[in-house]
PDB file of N, CA and C in Angstrom:
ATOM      1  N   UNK A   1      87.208 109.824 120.006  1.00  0.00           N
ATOM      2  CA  UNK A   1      86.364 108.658 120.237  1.00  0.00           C
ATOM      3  C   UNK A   1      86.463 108.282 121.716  1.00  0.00           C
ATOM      4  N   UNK A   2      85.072 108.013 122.286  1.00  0.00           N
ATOM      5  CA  UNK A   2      85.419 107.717 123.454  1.00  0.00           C
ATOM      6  C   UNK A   2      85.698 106.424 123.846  1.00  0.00           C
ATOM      7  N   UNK A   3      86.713 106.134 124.945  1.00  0.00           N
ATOM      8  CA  UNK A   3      86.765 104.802 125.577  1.00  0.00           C
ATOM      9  C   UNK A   3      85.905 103.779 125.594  1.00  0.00           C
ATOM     10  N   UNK A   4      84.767 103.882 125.950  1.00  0.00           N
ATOM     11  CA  UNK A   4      83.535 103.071 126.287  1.00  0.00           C
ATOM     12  C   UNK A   4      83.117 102.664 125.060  1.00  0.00           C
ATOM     13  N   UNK A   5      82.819 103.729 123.735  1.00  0.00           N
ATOM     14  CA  UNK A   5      83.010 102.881 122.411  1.00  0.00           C
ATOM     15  C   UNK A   5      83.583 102.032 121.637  1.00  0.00           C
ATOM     16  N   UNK A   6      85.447 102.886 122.247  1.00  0.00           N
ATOM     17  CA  UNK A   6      86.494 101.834 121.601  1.00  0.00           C
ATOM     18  C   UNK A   6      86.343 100.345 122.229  1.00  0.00           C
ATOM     19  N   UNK A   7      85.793 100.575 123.495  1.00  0.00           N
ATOM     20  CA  UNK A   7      85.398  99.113 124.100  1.00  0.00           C
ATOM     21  C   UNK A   7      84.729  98.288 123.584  1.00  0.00           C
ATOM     22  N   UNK A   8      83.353  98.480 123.170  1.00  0.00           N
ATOM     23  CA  UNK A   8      82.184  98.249 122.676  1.00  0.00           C
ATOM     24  C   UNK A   8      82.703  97.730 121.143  1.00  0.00           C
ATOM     25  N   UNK A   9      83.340  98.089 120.689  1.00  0.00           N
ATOM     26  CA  UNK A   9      84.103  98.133 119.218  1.00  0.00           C
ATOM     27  C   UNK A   9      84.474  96.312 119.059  1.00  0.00           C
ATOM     28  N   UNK A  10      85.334  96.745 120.026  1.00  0.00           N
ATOM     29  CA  UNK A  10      86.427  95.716 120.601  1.00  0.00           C
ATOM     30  C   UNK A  10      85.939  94.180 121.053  1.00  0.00           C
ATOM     31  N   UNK A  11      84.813  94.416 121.569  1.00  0.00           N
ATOM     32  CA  UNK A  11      83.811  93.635 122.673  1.00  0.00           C
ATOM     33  C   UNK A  11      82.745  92.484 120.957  1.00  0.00           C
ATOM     34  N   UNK A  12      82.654  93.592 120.170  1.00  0.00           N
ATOM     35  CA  UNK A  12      82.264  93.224 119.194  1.00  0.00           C
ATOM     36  C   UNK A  12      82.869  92.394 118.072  1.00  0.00           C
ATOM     37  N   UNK A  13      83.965  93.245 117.741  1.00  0.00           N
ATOM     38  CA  UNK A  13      84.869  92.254 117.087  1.00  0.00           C
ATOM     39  C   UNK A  13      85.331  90.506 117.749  1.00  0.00           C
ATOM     40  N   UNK A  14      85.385  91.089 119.112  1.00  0.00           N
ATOM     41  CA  UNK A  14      85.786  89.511 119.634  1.00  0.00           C
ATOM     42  C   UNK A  14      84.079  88.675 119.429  1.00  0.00           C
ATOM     43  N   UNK A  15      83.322  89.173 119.718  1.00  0.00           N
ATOM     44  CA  UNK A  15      81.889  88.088 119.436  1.00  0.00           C
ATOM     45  C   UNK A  15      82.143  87.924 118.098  1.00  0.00           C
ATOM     46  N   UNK A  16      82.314  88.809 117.260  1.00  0.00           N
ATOM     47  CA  UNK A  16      82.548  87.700 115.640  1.00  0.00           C
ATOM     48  C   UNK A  16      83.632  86.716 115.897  1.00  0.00           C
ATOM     49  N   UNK A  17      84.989  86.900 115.976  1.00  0.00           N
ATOM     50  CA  UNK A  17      86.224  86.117 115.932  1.00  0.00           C
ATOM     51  C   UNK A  17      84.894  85.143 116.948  1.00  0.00           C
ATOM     52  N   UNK A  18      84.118  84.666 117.962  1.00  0.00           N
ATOM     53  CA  UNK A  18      83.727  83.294 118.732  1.00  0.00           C
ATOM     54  C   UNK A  18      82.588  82.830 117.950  1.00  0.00           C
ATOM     55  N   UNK A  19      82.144  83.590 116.725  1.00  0.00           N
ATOM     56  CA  UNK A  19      81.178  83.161 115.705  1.00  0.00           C
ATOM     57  C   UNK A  19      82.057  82.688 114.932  1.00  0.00           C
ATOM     58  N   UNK A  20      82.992  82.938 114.663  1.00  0.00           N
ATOM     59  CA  UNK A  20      84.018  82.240 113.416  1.00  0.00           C
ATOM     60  C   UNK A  20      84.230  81.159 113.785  1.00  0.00           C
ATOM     61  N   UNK A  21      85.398  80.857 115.157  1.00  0.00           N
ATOM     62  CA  UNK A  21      85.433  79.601 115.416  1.00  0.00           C
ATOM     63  C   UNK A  21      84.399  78.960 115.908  1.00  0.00           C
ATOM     64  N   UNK A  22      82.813  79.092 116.332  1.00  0.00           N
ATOM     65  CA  UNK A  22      81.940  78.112 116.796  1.00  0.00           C
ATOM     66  C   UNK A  22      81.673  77.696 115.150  1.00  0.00           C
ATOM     67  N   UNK A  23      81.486  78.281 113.661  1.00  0.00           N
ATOM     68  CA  UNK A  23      81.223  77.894 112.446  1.00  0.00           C
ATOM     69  C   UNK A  23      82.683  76.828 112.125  1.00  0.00           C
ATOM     70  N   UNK A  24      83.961  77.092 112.642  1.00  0.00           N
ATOM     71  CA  UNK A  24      84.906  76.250 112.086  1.00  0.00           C
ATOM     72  C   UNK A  24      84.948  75.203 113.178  1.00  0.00           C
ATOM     73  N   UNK A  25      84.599  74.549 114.149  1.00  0.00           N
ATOM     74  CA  UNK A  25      83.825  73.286 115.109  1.00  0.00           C
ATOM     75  C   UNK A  25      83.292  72.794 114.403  1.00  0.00           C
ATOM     76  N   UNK A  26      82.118  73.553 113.570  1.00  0.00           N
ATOM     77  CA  UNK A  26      80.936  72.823 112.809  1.00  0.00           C
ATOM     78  C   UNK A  26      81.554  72.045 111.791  1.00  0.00           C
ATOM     79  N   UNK A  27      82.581  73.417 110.832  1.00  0.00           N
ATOM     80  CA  UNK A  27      82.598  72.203 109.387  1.00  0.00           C
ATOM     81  C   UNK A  27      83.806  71.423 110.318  1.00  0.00           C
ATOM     82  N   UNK A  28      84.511  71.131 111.554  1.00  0.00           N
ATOM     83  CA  UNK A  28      85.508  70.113 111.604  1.00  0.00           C
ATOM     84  C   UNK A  28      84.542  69.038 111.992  1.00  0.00           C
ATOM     85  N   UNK A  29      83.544  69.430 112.430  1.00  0.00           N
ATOM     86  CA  UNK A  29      82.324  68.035 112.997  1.00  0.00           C
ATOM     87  C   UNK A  29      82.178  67.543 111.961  1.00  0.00           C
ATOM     88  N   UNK A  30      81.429  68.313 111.109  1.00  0.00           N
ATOM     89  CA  UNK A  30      80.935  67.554 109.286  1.00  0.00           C
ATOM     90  C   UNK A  30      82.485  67.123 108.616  1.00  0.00           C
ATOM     91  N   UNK A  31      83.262  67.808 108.837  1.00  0.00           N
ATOM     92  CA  UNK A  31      84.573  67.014 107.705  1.00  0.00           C
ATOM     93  C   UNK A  31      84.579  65.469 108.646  1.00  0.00           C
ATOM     94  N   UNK A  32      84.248  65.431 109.590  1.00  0.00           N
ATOM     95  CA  UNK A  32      84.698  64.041 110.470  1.00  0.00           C
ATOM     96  C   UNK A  32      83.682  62.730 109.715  1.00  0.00           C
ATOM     97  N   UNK A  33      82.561  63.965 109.823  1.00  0.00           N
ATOM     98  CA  UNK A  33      81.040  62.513 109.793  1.00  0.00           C
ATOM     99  C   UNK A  33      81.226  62.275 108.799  1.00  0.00           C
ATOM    100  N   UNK A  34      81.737  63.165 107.500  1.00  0.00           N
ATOM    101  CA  UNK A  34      81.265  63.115 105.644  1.00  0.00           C
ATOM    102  C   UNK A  34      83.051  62.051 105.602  1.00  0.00           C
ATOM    103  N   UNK A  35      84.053  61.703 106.437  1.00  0.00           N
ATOM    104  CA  UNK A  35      84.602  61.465 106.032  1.00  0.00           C
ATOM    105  C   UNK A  35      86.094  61.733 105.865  1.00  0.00           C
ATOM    106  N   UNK A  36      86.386  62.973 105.319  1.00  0.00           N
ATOM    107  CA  UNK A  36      87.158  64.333 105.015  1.00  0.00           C
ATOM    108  C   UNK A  36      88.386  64.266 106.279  1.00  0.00           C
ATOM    109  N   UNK A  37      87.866  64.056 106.890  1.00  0.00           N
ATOM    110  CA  UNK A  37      88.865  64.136 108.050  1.00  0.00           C
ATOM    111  C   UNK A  37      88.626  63.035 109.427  1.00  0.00           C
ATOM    112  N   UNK A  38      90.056  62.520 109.697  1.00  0.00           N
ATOM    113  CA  UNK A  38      90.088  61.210 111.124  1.00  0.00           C
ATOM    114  C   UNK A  38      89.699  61.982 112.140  1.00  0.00           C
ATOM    115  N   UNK A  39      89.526  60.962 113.012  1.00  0.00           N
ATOM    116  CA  UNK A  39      88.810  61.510 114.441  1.00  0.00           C
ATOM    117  C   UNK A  39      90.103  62.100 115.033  1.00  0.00           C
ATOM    118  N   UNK A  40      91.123  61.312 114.598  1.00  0.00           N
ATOM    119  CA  UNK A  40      92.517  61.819 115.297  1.00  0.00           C
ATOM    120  C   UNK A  40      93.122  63.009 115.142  1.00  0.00           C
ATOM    121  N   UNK A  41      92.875  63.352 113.749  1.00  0.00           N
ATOM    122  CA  UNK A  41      93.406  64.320 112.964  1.00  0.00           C
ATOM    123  C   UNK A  41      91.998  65.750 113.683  1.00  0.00           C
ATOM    124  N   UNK A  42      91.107  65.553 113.936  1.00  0.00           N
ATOM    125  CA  UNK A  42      89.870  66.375 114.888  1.00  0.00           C
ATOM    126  C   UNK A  42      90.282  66.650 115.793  1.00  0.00           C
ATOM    127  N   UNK A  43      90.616  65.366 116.448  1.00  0.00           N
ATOM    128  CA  UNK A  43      90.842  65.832 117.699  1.00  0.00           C
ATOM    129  C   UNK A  43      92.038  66.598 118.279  1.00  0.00           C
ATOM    130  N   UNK A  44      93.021  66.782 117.303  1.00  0.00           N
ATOM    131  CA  UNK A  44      93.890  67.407 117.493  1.00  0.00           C
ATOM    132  C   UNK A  44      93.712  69.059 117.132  1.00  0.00           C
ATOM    133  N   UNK A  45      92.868  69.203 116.131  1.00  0.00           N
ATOM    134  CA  UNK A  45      92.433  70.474 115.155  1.00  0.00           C
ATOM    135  C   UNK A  45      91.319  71.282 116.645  1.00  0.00           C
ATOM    136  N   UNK A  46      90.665  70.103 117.361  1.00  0.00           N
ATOM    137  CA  UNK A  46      89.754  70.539 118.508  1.00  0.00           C
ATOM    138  C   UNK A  46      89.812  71.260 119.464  1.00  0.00           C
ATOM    139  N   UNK A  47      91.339  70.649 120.089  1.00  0.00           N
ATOM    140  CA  UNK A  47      92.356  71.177 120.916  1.00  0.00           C
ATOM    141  C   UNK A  47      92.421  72.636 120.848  1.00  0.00           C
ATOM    142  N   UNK A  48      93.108  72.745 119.254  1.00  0.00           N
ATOM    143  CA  UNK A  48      93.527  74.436 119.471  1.00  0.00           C
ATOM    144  C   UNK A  48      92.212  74.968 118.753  1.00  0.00           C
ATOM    145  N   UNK A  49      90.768  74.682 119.000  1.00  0.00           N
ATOM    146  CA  UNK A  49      89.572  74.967 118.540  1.00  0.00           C
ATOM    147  C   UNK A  49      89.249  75.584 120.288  1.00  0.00           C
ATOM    148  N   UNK A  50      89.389  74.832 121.282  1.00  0.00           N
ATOM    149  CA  UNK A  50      89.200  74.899 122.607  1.00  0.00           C
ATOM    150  C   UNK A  50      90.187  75.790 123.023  1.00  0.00           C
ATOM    151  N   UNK A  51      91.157  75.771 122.643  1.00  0.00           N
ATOM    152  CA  UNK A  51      92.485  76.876 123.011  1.00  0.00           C
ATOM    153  C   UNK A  51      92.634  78.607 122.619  1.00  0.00           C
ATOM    154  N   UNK A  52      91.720  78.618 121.551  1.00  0.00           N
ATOM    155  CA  UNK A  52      91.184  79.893 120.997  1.00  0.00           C
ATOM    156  C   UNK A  52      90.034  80.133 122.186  1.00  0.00           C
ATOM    157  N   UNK A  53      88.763  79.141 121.696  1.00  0.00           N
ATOM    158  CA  UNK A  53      87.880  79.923 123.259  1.00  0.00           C
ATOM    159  C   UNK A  53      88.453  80.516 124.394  1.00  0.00           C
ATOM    160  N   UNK A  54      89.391  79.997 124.542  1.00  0.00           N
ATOM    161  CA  UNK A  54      89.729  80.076 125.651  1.00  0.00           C
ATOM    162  C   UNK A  54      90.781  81.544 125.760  1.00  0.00           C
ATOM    163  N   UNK A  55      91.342  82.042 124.726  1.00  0.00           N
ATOM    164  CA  UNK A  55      91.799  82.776 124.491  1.00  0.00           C
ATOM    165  C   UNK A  55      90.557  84.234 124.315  1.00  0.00           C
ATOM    166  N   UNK A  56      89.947  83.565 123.545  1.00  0.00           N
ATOM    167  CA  UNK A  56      88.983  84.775 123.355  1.00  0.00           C
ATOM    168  C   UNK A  56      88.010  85.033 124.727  1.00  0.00           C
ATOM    169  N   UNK A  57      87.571  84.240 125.747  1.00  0.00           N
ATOM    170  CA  UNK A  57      86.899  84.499 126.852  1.00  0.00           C
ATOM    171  C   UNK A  57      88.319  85.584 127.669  1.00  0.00           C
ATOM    172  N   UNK A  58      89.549  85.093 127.525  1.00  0.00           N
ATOM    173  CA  UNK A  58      90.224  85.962 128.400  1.00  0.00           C
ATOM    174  C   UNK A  58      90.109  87.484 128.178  1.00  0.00           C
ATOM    175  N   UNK A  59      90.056  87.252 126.689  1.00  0.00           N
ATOM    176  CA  UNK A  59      90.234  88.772 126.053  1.00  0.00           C
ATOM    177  C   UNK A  59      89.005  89.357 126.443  1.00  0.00           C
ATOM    178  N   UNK A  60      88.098  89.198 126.134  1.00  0.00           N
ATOM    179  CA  UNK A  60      86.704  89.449 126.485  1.00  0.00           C
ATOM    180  C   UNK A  60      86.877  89.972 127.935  1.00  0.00           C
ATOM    181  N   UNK A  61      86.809  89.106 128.778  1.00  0.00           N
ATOM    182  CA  UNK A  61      87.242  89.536 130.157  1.00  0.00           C
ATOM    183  C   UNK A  61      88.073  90.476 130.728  1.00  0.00           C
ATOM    184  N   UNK A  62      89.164  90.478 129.949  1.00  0.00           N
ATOM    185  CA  UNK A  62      90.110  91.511 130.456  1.00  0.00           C
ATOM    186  C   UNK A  62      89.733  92.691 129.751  1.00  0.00           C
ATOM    187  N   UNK A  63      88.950  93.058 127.980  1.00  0.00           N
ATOM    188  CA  UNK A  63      88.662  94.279 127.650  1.00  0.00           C
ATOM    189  C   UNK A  63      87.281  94.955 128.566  1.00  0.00           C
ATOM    190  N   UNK A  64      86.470  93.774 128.644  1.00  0.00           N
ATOM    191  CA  UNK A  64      85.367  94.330 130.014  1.00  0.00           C
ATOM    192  C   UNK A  64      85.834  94.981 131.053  1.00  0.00           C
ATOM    193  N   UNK A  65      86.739  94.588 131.584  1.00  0.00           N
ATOM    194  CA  UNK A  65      87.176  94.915 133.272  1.00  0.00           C
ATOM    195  C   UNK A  65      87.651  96.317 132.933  1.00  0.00           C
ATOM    196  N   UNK A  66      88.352  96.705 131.670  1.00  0.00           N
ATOM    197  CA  UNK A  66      89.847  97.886 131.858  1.00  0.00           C
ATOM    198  C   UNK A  66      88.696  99.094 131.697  1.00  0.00           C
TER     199      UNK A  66
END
């Protein structure tokens, strides 16, 4: 298998894992509005919601570059 695929592979899997967490933002938005969950208890869940992006742009970045 070549490199440039295993990349492409890779490149892919991480766009699902930033479709997963942009869908788990959503239901923490709706658990907030319906109720289900404090703003406090969000905003803490948000944090490491923002801490994953942020994880996954690195990865992204660094499997692009190699």
């Amino acid at each position: 298998m070549s490199s440039l695929k295993s990349r492409r592979e890779v490149i892919q899997f991480i766009s699902h894992a930033e479709g997963s967490v942009a869908e788990l933002d959503t239901q923490l938005t709706l658990a907030v509005e319906l109720g289900f969950c404090s703003e406090s208890d969000a905003a803490e869940a948000n944090g490491f919601i923002q801490e994953l992006r942020k994880m996954l742009n690195a990865l992204r970045r660094s499997v692009s570059n190699s």
